[in-house]
Amino acid sequence: MSKRIAVLVSGGGTNLQALIDAAKRGELGNGKITCVISSKADAYALTRAEENGIKTRTLIRKEYADIASYSRAMRDLLLQEEVDLVVYAGFMTILDENVCDAFQYKMINVHPALIPSFCGKGYYGLHVHEEALKKGVKVSGATVHFVTAECDAGPIILQKAVEVAEDDTPETLQKRIMEQAEWKILPKAVQLFCDDRISVENNKTYIK
Ligand code: GAR
């Protein structure tokens, strides 16, 4: 039986699109995207899902008083959808241990930097690239990792480095990292997971 994948989104959804395109090429291994869940009602990612005949759900963050109640609702929704893998694709909300424990090593996130640089609470979206440029790094990139209750700290699955140009703006760097790294390593990590090729030992992953 194929693995049921829920993709969590909050925005434009270009990483979701990369997953949809990989699925069309038969490159998600034994996985199938069965549901897209958005934390925002107006996320363009929802349109991408609908255009591709994928079921959408919304769980609006601001309708919940705190992270604990939002996390419980998300856990219940994911259990109801009977998902085997949860993919954060530009999902901008931190979920607590209620979700992370229920789906231990079954949730993965793409982060637009080489963890442990430019990560953790407050590092999301364009802000990550602003900080990388402020620091003057010559190389940045993207990381796909398992999600744990500690933000951006779970076992690393794949990373890809991307060169920084002297005249980069946060926008140009973001675009290059998406094109050269995120849109490649996220579908690849999903494929590895769905083909049961990733194991975790002592907080490190091993790819079979
Ligand atoms: C992507 O660059 C993703 O790595 C980043 O937000 C962007 C979402 O774009 N995620 C984070 O910063 C999470 N900490 P998308 O909606 O077009 O995929």
PDB file of C-alpha atoms and ligand atoms in Angstrom:
ATOM      1  CA  MET A   1       0.000   0.000   0.000  1.00  0.00           C
ATOM      2  CA  SER A   2       1.296   3.473  -0.792  1.00  0.00           C
ATOM      3  CA  LYS A   3       2.203   5.892   1.976  1.00  0.00           C
ATOM      4  CA  ARG A   4      -0.287   8.717   2.577  1.00  0.00           C
ATOM      5  CA  ILE A   5       1.386  12.138   2.619  1.00  0.00           C
ATOM      6  CA  ALA A   6      -0.058  15.334   4.144  1.00  0.00           C
ATOM      7  CA  VAL A   7       1.674  18.538   3.039  1.00  0.00           C
ATOM      8  CA  LEU A   8       1.438  21.467   5.478  1.00  0.00           C
ATOM      9  CA  VAL A   9       1.602  24.938   3.929  1.00  0.00           C
ATOM     10  CA  SER A  10       1.174  28.614   4.812  1.00  0.00           C
ATOM     11  CA  GLY A  11       2.071  30.530   1.662  1.00  0.00           C
ATOM     12  CA  GLY A  12       2.934  30.400  -2.018  1.00  0.00           C
ATOM     13  CA  GLY A  13       3.543  26.683  -2.119  1.00  0.00           C
ATOM     14  CA  THR A  14       6.422  26.399  -4.583  1.00  0.00           C
ATOM     15  CA  ASN A  15       7.782  23.487  -2.544  1.00  0.00           C
ATOM     16  CA  LEU A  16       4.348  21.861  -2.705  1.00  0.00           C
ATOM     17  CA  GLN A  17       4.498  22.365  -6.482  1.00  0.00           C
ATOM     18  CA  ALA A  18       7.887  20.638  -6.592  1.00  0.00           C
ATOM     19  CA  LEU A  19       6.344  17.682  -4.757  1.00  0.00           C
ATOM     20  CA  ILE A  20       3.340  17.588  -7.113  1.00  0.00           C
ATOM     21  CA  ASP A  21       5.662  17.704 -10.150  1.00  0.00           C
ATOM     22  CA  ALA A  22       7.844  14.930  -8.706  1.00  0.00           C
ATOM     23  CA  ALA A  23       4.747  12.807  -8.083  1.00  0.00           C
ATOM     24  CA  LYS A  24       3.702  13.287 -11.736  1.00  0.00           C
ATOM     25  CA  ARG A  25       7.134  12.075 -12.845  1.00  0.00           C
ATOM     26  CA  GLY A  26       6.799   9.029 -10.574  1.00  0.00           C
ATOM     27  CA  GLU A  27       9.550  10.300  -8.291  1.00  0.00           C
ATOM     28  CA  LEU A  28       7.882  10.089  -4.882  1.00  0.00           C
ATOM     29  CA  GLY A  29       8.566   6.391  -4.587  1.00  0.00           C
ATOM     30  CA  ASN A  30       5.792   4.658  -2.732  1.00  0.00           C
ATOM     31  CA  GLY A  31       4.222   7.960  -1.615  1.00  0.00           C
ATOM     32  CA  LYS A  32       1.009   9.741  -2.609  1.00  0.00           C
ATOM     33  CA  ILE A  33      -0.037  13.268  -1.566  1.00  0.00           C
ATOM     34  CA  THR A  34      -3.493  12.694  -0.100  1.00  0.00           C
ATOM     35  CA  CYS A  35      -4.096  16.040   1.569  1.00  0.00           C
ATOM     36  CA  VAL A  36      -2.812  19.631   1.757  1.00  0.00           C
ATOM     37  CA  ILE A  37      -3.409  21.478   5.033  1.00  0.00           C
ATOM     38  CA  SER A  38      -2.975  25.254   5.273  1.00  0.00           C
ATOM     39  CA  SER A  39      -2.595  27.438   8.347  1.00  0.00           C
ATOM     40  CA  LYS A  40      -3.841  30.424   6.306  1.00  0.00           C
ATOM     41  CA  ALA A  41      -7.114  30.731   4.390  1.00  0.00           C
ATOM     42  CA  ASP A  42      -5.595  32.710   1.492  1.00  0.00           C
ATOM     43  CA  ALA A  43      -2.455  30.628   0.873  1.00  0.00           C
ATOM     44  CA  TYR A  44      -1.850  30.251  -2.883  1.00  0.00           C
ATOM     45  CA  ALA A  45      -0.651  26.725  -2.119  1.00  0.00           C
ATOM     46  CA  LEU A  46      -4.340  25.785  -1.701  1.00  0.00           C
ATOM     47  CA  THR A  47      -5.025  26.791  -5.323  1.00  0.00           C
ATOM     48  CA  ARG A  48      -2.097  24.663  -6.491  1.00  0.00           C
ATOM     49  CA  ALA A  49      -3.545  21.672  -4.625  1.00  0.00           C
ATOM     50  CA  GLU A  50      -7.053  22.212  -6.002  1.00  0.00           C
ATOM     51  CA  GLU A  51      -5.745  22.564  -9.557  1.00  0.00           C
ATOM     52  CA  ASN A  52      -4.148  19.166  -9.142  1.00  0.00           C
ATOM     53  CA  GLY A  53      -7.170  17.444  -7.644  1.00  0.00           C
ATOM     54  CA  ILE A  54      -5.667  17.126  -4.156  1.00  0.00           C
ATOM     55  CA  LYS A  55      -7.951  17.391  -1.129  1.00  0.00           C
ATOM     56  CA  THR A  56      -7.435  20.588   0.885  1.00  0.00           C
ATOM     57  CA  ARG A  57      -8.117  21.394   4.528  1.00  0.00           C
ATOM     58  CA  THR A  58      -7.564  24.624   6.420  1.00  0.00           C
ATOM     59  CA  LEU A  59      -6.672  24.886  10.074  1.00  0.00           C
ATOM     60  CA  ILE A  60      -6.356  28.599  10.693  1.00  0.00           C
ATOM     61  CA  ARG A  61      -3.702  29.399  13.276  1.00  0.00           C
ATOM     62  CA  LYS A  62      -5.276  32.646  14.419  1.00  0.00           C
ATOM     63  CA  GLU A  63      -8.558  30.923  15.271  1.00  0.00           C
ATOM     64  CA  TYR A  64      -6.768  29.101  18.123  1.00  0.00           C
ATOM     65  CA  ALA A  65      -5.800  30.732  21.413  1.00  0.00           C
ATOM     66  CA  ASP A  66      -2.364  29.148  21.680  1.00  0.00           C
ATOM     67  CA  ILE A  67       0.103  26.666  20.186  1.00  0.00           C
ATOM     68  CA  ALA A  68      -1.112  23.848  22.474  1.00  0.00           C
ATOM     69  CA  SER A  69      -4.734  23.986  21.304  1.00  0.00           C
ATOM     70  CA  TYR A  70      -3.674  24.434  17.662  1.00  0.00           C
ATOM     71  CA  SER A  71      -1.318  21.458  17.948  1.00  0.00           C
ATOM     72  CA  ARG A  72      -4.046  19.221  19.399  1.00  0.00           C
ATOM     73  CA  ALA A  73      -6.361  20.155  16.525  1.00  0.00           C
ATOM     74  CA  MET A  74      -3.594  19.458  13.991  1.00  0.00           C
ATOM     75  CA  ARG A  75      -2.765  16.101  15.560  1.00  0.00           C
ATOM     76  CA  ASP A  76      -6.440  15.083  15.427  1.00  0.00           C
ATOM     77  CA  LEU A  77      -6.728  16.179  11.794  1.00  0.00           C
ATOM     78  CA  LEU A  78      -3.586  14.257  10.796  1.00  0.00           C
ATOM     79  CA  LEU A  79      -4.831  11.137  12.591  1.00  0.00           C
ATOM     80  CA  GLN A  80      -8.218  11.502  10.881  1.00  0.00           C
ATOM     81  CA  GLU A  81      -6.476  11.750   7.505  1.00  0.00           C
ATOM     82  CA  GLU A  82      -4.533   8.558   8.356  1.00  0.00           C
ATOM     83  CA  VAL A  83      -1.263  10.001   7.143  1.00  0.00           C
ATOM     84  CA  ASP A  84       2.033   8.115   7.147  1.00  0.00           C
ATOM     85  CA  LEU A  85       4.187  11.180   6.452  1.00  0.00           C
ATOM     86  CA  VAL A  86       3.745  14.879   7.220  1.00  0.00           C
ATOM     87  CA  VAL A  87       5.744  17.332   5.098  1.00  0.00           C
ATOM     88  CA  TYR A  88       6.185  20.959   6.179  1.00  0.00           C
ATOM     89  CA  ALA A  89       6.512  22.871   2.897  1.00  0.00           C
ATOM     90  CA  GLY A  90       6.766  26.527   3.892  1.00  0.00           C
ATOM     91  CA  PHE A  91       4.615  25.851   6.966  1.00  0.00           C
ATOM     92  CA  MET A  92       5.241  28.793   9.272  1.00  0.00           C
ATOM     93  CA  THR A  93       3.776  27.552  12.555  1.00  0.00           C
ATOM     94  CA  ILE A  94       5.636  25.678  15.256  1.00  0.00           C
ATOM     95  CA  LEU A  95       3.717  22.665  16.586  1.00  0.00           C
ATOM     96  CA  ASP A  96       4.350  21.278  20.060  1.00  0.00           C
ATOM     97  CA  GLU A  97       5.263  17.803  21.335  1.00  0.00           C
ATOM     98  CA  ASN A  98       1.610  16.694  21.078  1.00  0.00           C
ATOM     99  CA  VAL A  99       2.116  16.430  17.334  1.00  0.00           C
ATOM    100  CA  CYS A 100       5.841  15.688  17.282  1.00  0.00           C
ATOM    101  CA  ASP A 101       5.446  12.698  19.629  1.00  0.00           C
ATOM    102  CA  ALA A 102       2.433  11.301  17.757  1.00  0.00           C
ATOM    103  CA  PHE A 103       4.411  11.467  14.488  1.00  0.00           C
ATOM    104  CA  GLN A 104       7.980  10.896  15.653  1.00  0.00           C
ATOM    105  CA  TYR A 105      10.324  10.625  12.662  1.00  0.00           C
ATOM    106  CA  LYS A 106       7.287  10.846  10.392  1.00  0.00           C
ATOM    107  CA  MET A 107       7.385  14.628   9.918  1.00  0.00           C
ATOM    108  CA  ILE A 108       9.932  16.405   7.740  1.00  0.00           C
ATOM    109  CA  ASN A 109      10.632  20.080   7.130  1.00  0.00           C
ATOM    110  CA  VAL A 110      12.545  22.011   4.489  1.00  0.00           C
ATOM    111  CA  HIS A 111      14.570  24.919   5.871  1.00  0.00           C
ATOM    112  CA  PRO A 112      16.195  27.518   3.573  1.00  0.00           C
ATOM    113  CA  ALA A 113      19.704  27.447   5.100  1.00  0.00           C
ATOM    114  CA  LEU A 114      22.423  24.979   6.044  1.00  0.00           C
ATOM    115  CA  ILE A 115      21.395  23.955   9.575  1.00  0.00           C
ATOM    116  CA  PRO A 116      22.798  24.660  12.208  1.00  0.00           C
ATOM    117  CA  SER A 117      23.307  28.102  10.605  1.00  0.00           C
ATOM    118  CA  PHE A 118      20.445  30.605  10.414  1.00  0.00           C
ATOM    119  CA  CYS A 119      17.815  28.412  12.025  1.00  0.00           C
ATOM    120  CA  GLY A 120      15.615  28.185  15.091  1.00  0.00           C
ATOM    121  CA  LYS A 121      12.776  30.346  16.310  1.00  0.00           C
ATOM    122  CA  GLY A 122      12.350  33.529  14.261  1.00  0.00           C
ATOM    123  CA  TYR A 123      14.300  32.230  11.247  1.00  0.00           C
ATOM    124  CA  TYR A 124      11.776  31.724   8.482  1.00  0.00           C
ATOM    125  CA  GLY A 125      11.189  32.797   4.901  1.00  0.00           C
ATOM    126  CA  LEU A 126      13.067  35.846   3.583  1.00  0.00           C
ATOM    127  CA  HIS A 127      14.397  36.702   7.038  1.00  0.00           C
ATOM    128  CA  VAL A 128      16.752  33.691   6.860  1.00  0.00           C
ATOM    129  CA  HIS A 129      18.359  35.078   3.692  1.00  0.00           C
ATOM    130  CA  GLU A 130      18.567  38.613   5.116  1.00  0.00           C
ATOM    131  CA  GLU A 131      20.583  37.229   8.038  1.00  0.00           C
ATOM    132  CA  ALA A 132      22.825  35.133   5.780  1.00  0.00           C
ATOM    133  CA  LEU A 133      23.610  38.221   3.660  1.00  0.00           C
ATOM    134  CA  LYS A 134      24.186  40.355   6.777  1.00  0.00           C
ATOM    135  CA  LYS A 135      26.742  37.809   7.983  1.00  0.00           C
ATOM    136  CA  GLY A 136      28.431  37.728   4.581  1.00  0.00           C
ATOM    137  CA  VAL A 137      28.468  33.953   4.150  1.00  0.00           C
ATOM    138  CA  LYS A 138      29.808  32.787   0.785  1.00  0.00           C
ATOM    139  CA  VAL A 139      27.726  29.621   0.782  1.00  0.00           C
ATOM    140  CA  SER A 140      24.211  28.950   2.021  1.00  0.00           C
ATOM    141  CA  GLY A 141      21.680  26.317   0.957  1.00  0.00           C
ATOM    142  CA  ALA A 142      18.830  24.198   2.221  1.00  0.00           C
ATOM    143  CA  THR A 143      18.256  21.406   4.708  1.00  0.00           C
ATOM    144  CA  VAL A 144      15.569  18.743   4.987  1.00  0.00           C
ATOM    145  CA  HIS A 145      15.270  17.319   8.496  1.00  0.00           C
ATOM    146  CA  PHE A 146      12.908  15.435  10.755  1.00  0.00           C
ATOM    147  CA  VAL A 147      10.720  17.682  12.886  1.00  0.00           C
ATOM    148  CA  THR A 148      11.053  17.408  16.658  1.00  0.00           C
ATOM    149  CA  ALA A 149       9.597  19.628  19.394  1.00  0.00           C
ATOM    150  CA  GLU A 150      12.775  21.741  19.293  1.00  0.00           C
ATOM    151  CA  CYS A 151      12.606  24.100  16.297  1.00  0.00           C
ATOM    152  CA  ASP A 152      14.923  23.110  13.373  1.00  0.00           C
ATOM    153  CA  ALA A 153      16.880  20.701  15.617  1.00  0.00           C
ATOM    154  CA  GLY A 154      15.731  17.253  14.446  1.00  0.00           C
ATOM    155  CA  PRO A 155      17.944  14.749  12.604  1.00  0.00           C
ATOM    156  CA  ILE A 156      19.186  16.058   9.243  1.00  0.00           C
ATOM    157  CA  ILE A 157      18.188  14.001   6.190  1.00  0.00           C
ATOM    158  CA  LEU A 158      19.613  15.913   3.190  1.00  0.00           C
ATOM    159  CA  GLN A 159      21.462  19.191   2.624  1.00  0.00           C
ATOM    160  CA  LYS A 160      22.538  21.046  -0.491  1.00  0.00           C
ATOM    161  CA  ALA A 161      24.893  24.015  -0.658  1.00  0.00           C
ATOM    162  CA  VAL A 162      24.329  27.019  -2.943  1.00  0.00           C
ATOM    163  CA  GLU A 163      26.839  29.819  -3.671  1.00  0.00           C
ATOM    164  CA  VAL A 164      26.030  33.341  -2.527  1.00  0.00           C
ATOM    165  CA  ALA A 165      26.719  36.126  -5.058  1.00  0.00           C
ATOM    166  CA  GLU A 166      28.159  39.501  -4.000  1.00  0.00           C
ATOM    167  CA  ASP A 167      25.192  41.373  -5.435  1.00  0.00           C
ATOM    168  CA  ASP A 168      22.532  39.073  -4.000  1.00  0.00           C
ATOM    169  CA  THR A 169      19.427  40.508  -2.369  1.00  0.00           C
ATOM    170  CA  PRO A 170      17.372  38.366   0.039  1.00  0.00           C
ATOM    171  CA  GLU A 171      14.978  37.786  -2.878  1.00  0.00           C
ATOM    172  CA  THR A 172      17.607  36.646  -5.416  1.00  0.00           C
ATOM    173  CA  LEU A 173      19.290  34.396  -2.849  1.00  0.00           C
ATOM    174  CA  GLN A 174      15.943  32.890  -1.852  1.00  0.00           C
ATOM    175  CA  LYS A 175      15.102  32.172  -5.492  1.00  0.00           C
ATOM    176  CA  ARG A 176      18.472  30.507  -6.182  1.00  0.00           C
ATOM    177  CA  ILE A 177      18.269  28.377  -3.034  1.00  0.00           C
ATOM    178  CA  MET A 178      14.739  27.290  -3.921  1.00  0.00           C
ATOM    179  CA  GLU A 179      15.637  26.397  -7.514  1.00  0.00           C
ATOM    180  CA  GLN A 180      18.998  24.748  -6.860  1.00  0.00           C
ATOM    181  CA  ALA A 181      18.358  23.148  -3.484  1.00  0.00           C
ATOM    182  CA  GLU A 182      14.880  23.098  -1.899  1.00  0.00           C
ATOM    183  CA  TRP A 183      12.894  21.927  -4.930  1.00  0.00           C
ATOM    184  CA  LYS A 184      15.398  19.093  -5.421  1.00  0.00           C
ATOM    185  CA  ILE A 185      16.134  17.789  -1.920  1.00  0.00           C
ATOM    186  CA  LEU A 186      12.578  17.966  -0.559  1.00  0.00           C
ATOM    187  CA  PRO A 187      11.066  15.558  -3.142  1.00  0.00           C
ATOM    188  CA  LYS A 188      14.196  13.383  -2.857  1.00  0.00           C
ATOM    189  CA  ALA A 189      13.835  13.108   0.938  1.00  0.00           C
ATOM    190  CA  VAL A 190      10.135  12.261   0.560  1.00  0.00           C
ATOM    191  CA  GLN A 191      11.055   9.534  -1.930  1.00  0.00           C
ATOM    192  CA  LEU A 192      13.689   8.100   0.434  1.00  0.00           C
ATOM    193  CA  PHE A 193      11.195   8.102   3.313  1.00  0.00           C
ATOM    194  CA  CYS A 194       8.418   6.503   1.290  1.00  0.00           C
ATOM    195  CA  ASP A 195      10.777   3.778   0.116  1.00  0.00           C
ATOM    196  CA  ASP A 196      11.772   3.064   3.769  1.00  0.00           C
ATOM    197  CA  ARG A 197      15.385   4.018   3.137  1.00  0.00           C
ATOM    198  CA  ILE A 198      15.938   6.368   6.117  1.00  0.00           C
ATOM    199  CA  SER A 199      16.819   5.175   9.603  1.00  0.00           C
ATOM    200  CA  VAL A 200      17.591   7.254  12.699  1.00  0.00           C
ATOM    201  CA  GLU A 201      20.110   6.389  15.394  1.00  0.00           C
ATOM    202  CA  ASN A 202      21.371   8.719  18.132  1.00  0.00           C
ATOM    203  CA  ASN A 203      19.793  11.735  16.454  1.00  0.00           C
ATOM    204  CA  LYS A 204      21.541  11.042  13.122  1.00  0.00           C
ATOM    205  CA  THR A 205      20.006   9.670   9.940  1.00  0.00           C
ATOM    206  CA  TYR A 206      21.416   6.908   7.755  1.00  0.00           C
ATOM    207  CA  ILE A 207      20.307   6.422   4.138  1.00  0.00           C
ATOM    208  CA  LYS A 208      20.142   2.863   2.885  1.00  0.00           C
TER     209      LYS A 208
HETATM  210  C1  GAR B   1      10.697  28.251   1.526  1.00  0.00           C
HETATM  211  O1  GAR B   1      11.896  28.916   1.223  1.00  0.00           O
HETATM  212  C2  GAR B   1      10.871  27.388   2.766  1.00  0.00           C
HETATM  213  O2  GAR B   1      12.116  26.771   2.839  1.00  0.00           O
HETATM  214  C3  GAR B   1      10.726  28.417   3.862  1.00  0.00           C
HETATM  215  O3  GAR B   1       9.696  29.268   3.409  1.00  0.00           O
HETATM  216  C4  GAR B   1       9.633  29.264   1.976  1.00  0.00           C
HETATM  217  C5  GAR B   1       8.230  28.851   1.557  1.00  0.00           C
HETATM  218  O4  GAR B   1       8.069  28.924   0.176  1.00  0.00           O
HETATM  219  N1  GAR B   1      10.423  27.788   5.101  1.00  0.00           N
HETATM  220  C6  GAR B   1      10.854  28.254   6.270  1.00  0.00           C
HETATM  221  O5  GAR B   1      11.467  29.288   6.398  1.00  0.00           O
HETATM  222  C7  GAR B   1      10.484  27.393   7.474  1.00  0.00           C
HETATM  223  N2  GAR B   1      11.289  27.758   8.613  1.00  0.00           N
HETATM  224  P1  GAR B   1       6.918  28.104  -0.591  1.00  0.00           P
HETATM  225  O6  GAR B   1       5.584  28.388   0.121  1.00  0.00           O
HETATM  226  O7  GAR B   1       6.940  28.704  -1.958  1.00  0.00           O
HETATM  227  O8  GAR B   1       7.268  26.656  -0.581  1.00  0.00           O
END
